[in-house]
XYZ file of C-alpha atoms in Angstrom:
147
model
C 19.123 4.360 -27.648
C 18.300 5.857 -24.450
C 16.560 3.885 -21.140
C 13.298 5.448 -22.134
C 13.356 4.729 -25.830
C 14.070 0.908 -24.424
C 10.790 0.868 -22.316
C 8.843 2.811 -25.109
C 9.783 0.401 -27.846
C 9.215 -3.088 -25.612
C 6.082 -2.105 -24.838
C 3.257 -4.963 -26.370
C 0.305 -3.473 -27.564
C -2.124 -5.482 -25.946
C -3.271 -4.919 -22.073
C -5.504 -7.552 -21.585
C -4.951 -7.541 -17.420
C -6.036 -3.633 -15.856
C -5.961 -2.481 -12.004
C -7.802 0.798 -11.333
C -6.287 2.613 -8.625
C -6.864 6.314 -7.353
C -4.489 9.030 -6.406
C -4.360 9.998 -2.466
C -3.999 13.546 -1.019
C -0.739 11.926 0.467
C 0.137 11.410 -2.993
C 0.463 15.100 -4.020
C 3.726 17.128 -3.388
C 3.634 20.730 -1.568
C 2.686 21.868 -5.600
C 0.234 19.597 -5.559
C 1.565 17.574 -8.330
C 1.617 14.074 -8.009
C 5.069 12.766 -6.737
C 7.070 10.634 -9.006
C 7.484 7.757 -6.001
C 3.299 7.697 -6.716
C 3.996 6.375 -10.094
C 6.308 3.472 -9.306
C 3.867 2.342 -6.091
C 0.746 2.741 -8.363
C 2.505 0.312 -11.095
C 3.563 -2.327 -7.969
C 0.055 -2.174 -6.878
C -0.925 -3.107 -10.682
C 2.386 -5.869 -10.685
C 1.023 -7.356 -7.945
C -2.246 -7.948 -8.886
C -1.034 -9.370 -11.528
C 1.545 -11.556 -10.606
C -0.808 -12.880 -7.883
C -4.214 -14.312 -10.261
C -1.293 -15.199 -13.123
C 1.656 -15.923 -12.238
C 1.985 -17.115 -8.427
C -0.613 -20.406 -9.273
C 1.899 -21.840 -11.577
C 4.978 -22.112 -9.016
C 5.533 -23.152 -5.958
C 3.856 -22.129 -3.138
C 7.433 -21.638 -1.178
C 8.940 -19.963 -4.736
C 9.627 -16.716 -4.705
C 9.128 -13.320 -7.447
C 11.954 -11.093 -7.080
C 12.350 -7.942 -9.063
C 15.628 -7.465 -10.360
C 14.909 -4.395 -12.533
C 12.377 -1.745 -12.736
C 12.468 1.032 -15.533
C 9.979 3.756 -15.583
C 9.335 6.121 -18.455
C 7.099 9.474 -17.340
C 5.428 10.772 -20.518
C 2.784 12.770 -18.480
C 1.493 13.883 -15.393
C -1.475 12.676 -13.191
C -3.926 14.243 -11.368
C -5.876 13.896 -8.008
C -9.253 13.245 -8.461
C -9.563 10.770 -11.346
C -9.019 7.072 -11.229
C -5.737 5.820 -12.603
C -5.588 2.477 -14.672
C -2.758 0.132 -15.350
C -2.238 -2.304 -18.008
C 0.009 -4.941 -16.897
C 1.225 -8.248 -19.639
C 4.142 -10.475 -19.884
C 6.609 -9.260 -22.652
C 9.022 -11.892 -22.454
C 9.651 -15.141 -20.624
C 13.535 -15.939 -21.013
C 15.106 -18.966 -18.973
C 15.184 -17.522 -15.691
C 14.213 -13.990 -16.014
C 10.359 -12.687 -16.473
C 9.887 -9.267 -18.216
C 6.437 -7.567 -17.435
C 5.430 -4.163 -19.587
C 3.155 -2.047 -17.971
C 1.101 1.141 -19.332
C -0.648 3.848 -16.693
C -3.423 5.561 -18.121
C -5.334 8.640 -16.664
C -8.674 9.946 -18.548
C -7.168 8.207 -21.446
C -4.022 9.272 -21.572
C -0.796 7.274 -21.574
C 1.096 8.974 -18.232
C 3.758 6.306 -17.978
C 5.196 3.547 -19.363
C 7.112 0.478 -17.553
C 9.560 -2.598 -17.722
C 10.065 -4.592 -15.304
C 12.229 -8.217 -14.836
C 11.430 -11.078 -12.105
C 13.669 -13.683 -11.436
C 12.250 -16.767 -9.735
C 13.828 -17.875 -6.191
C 12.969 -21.654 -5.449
C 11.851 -22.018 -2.199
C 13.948 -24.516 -0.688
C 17.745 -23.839 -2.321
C 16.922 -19.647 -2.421
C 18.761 -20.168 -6.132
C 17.484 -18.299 -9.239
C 15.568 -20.828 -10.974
C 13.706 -21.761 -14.430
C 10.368 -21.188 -15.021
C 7.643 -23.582 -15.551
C 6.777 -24.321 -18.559
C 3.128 -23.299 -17.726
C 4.332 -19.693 -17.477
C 5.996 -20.002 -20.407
C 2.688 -20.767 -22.236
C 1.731 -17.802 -20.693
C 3.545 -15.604 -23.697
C 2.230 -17.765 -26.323
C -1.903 -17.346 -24.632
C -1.334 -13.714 -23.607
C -4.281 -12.564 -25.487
C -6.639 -15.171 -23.715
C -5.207 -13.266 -20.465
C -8.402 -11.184 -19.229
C -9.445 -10.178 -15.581
């Protein structure tokens, strides 16, 4: 199985958390396709969001998120003029990693698919740590996630 099939297949099918962002004219490429690099900042902008109204309220306030692995699947292109929205929900919570899937959408189409894995940093030791049980309950109340 290919990286991509990996992403494709871990995907959940729910979204319940989306950020609308738009494409720049800094964005485009001398073609004026949208750059690849585009894709991976529009899904941290989404991450972000995310990770900051769900996530960063149930640790510390001196814990760190670090990403330890991003994988990004391009099924389609995007284009400048129309908003871009990304679906963002927890696929997994292991012991000390954090796996977010992510899904970009353009005029209803699926553009690009994402997985991404957090570790937790505690604050005071800078070790990898485990996460809170609150977060874990996160997985099991995913679909009462909405913003």
């Amino acid at each position: 199985m290919t990286a991509p099939d990996v992403v494709a297949a871990e995907v959940p099918p729910i979204f319940t958390h989306w950020t609308e962002d738009r494409i720049r004219i800094s964005d485009l490429d001398f073609q004026k396709h949208v750059n690849n690099a585009t894709f991976t900042a529009l899904f941290a902008n989404a991450r972000f969001d995310f990770l900051s109204k769900v996530v960063r309220p149930l640790i510390g306030a001196d814990d760190q998120l670090v990403i330890a692995r991003l994988e990004v699947d391009f099924k389609g292109s995007l284009a400048y003029g129309e908003p871009v929205k990304t679906g963002t929900a927890i696929a997994r919570v292991g012991t000390r990693s954090l796996n977010l899937a992510q899904v970009m959408k353009q005029s209803d189409r699926q553009v690009a698919l994402a997985k991404a894995v957090f570790v937790l940093v505690d604050g005071t030791t800078r070790q990898s740590a485990a996460w809170p049980e609150a977060v874990r309950r996160l997985v099991e109340n995913r679909d009462a996630l909405s913003f």
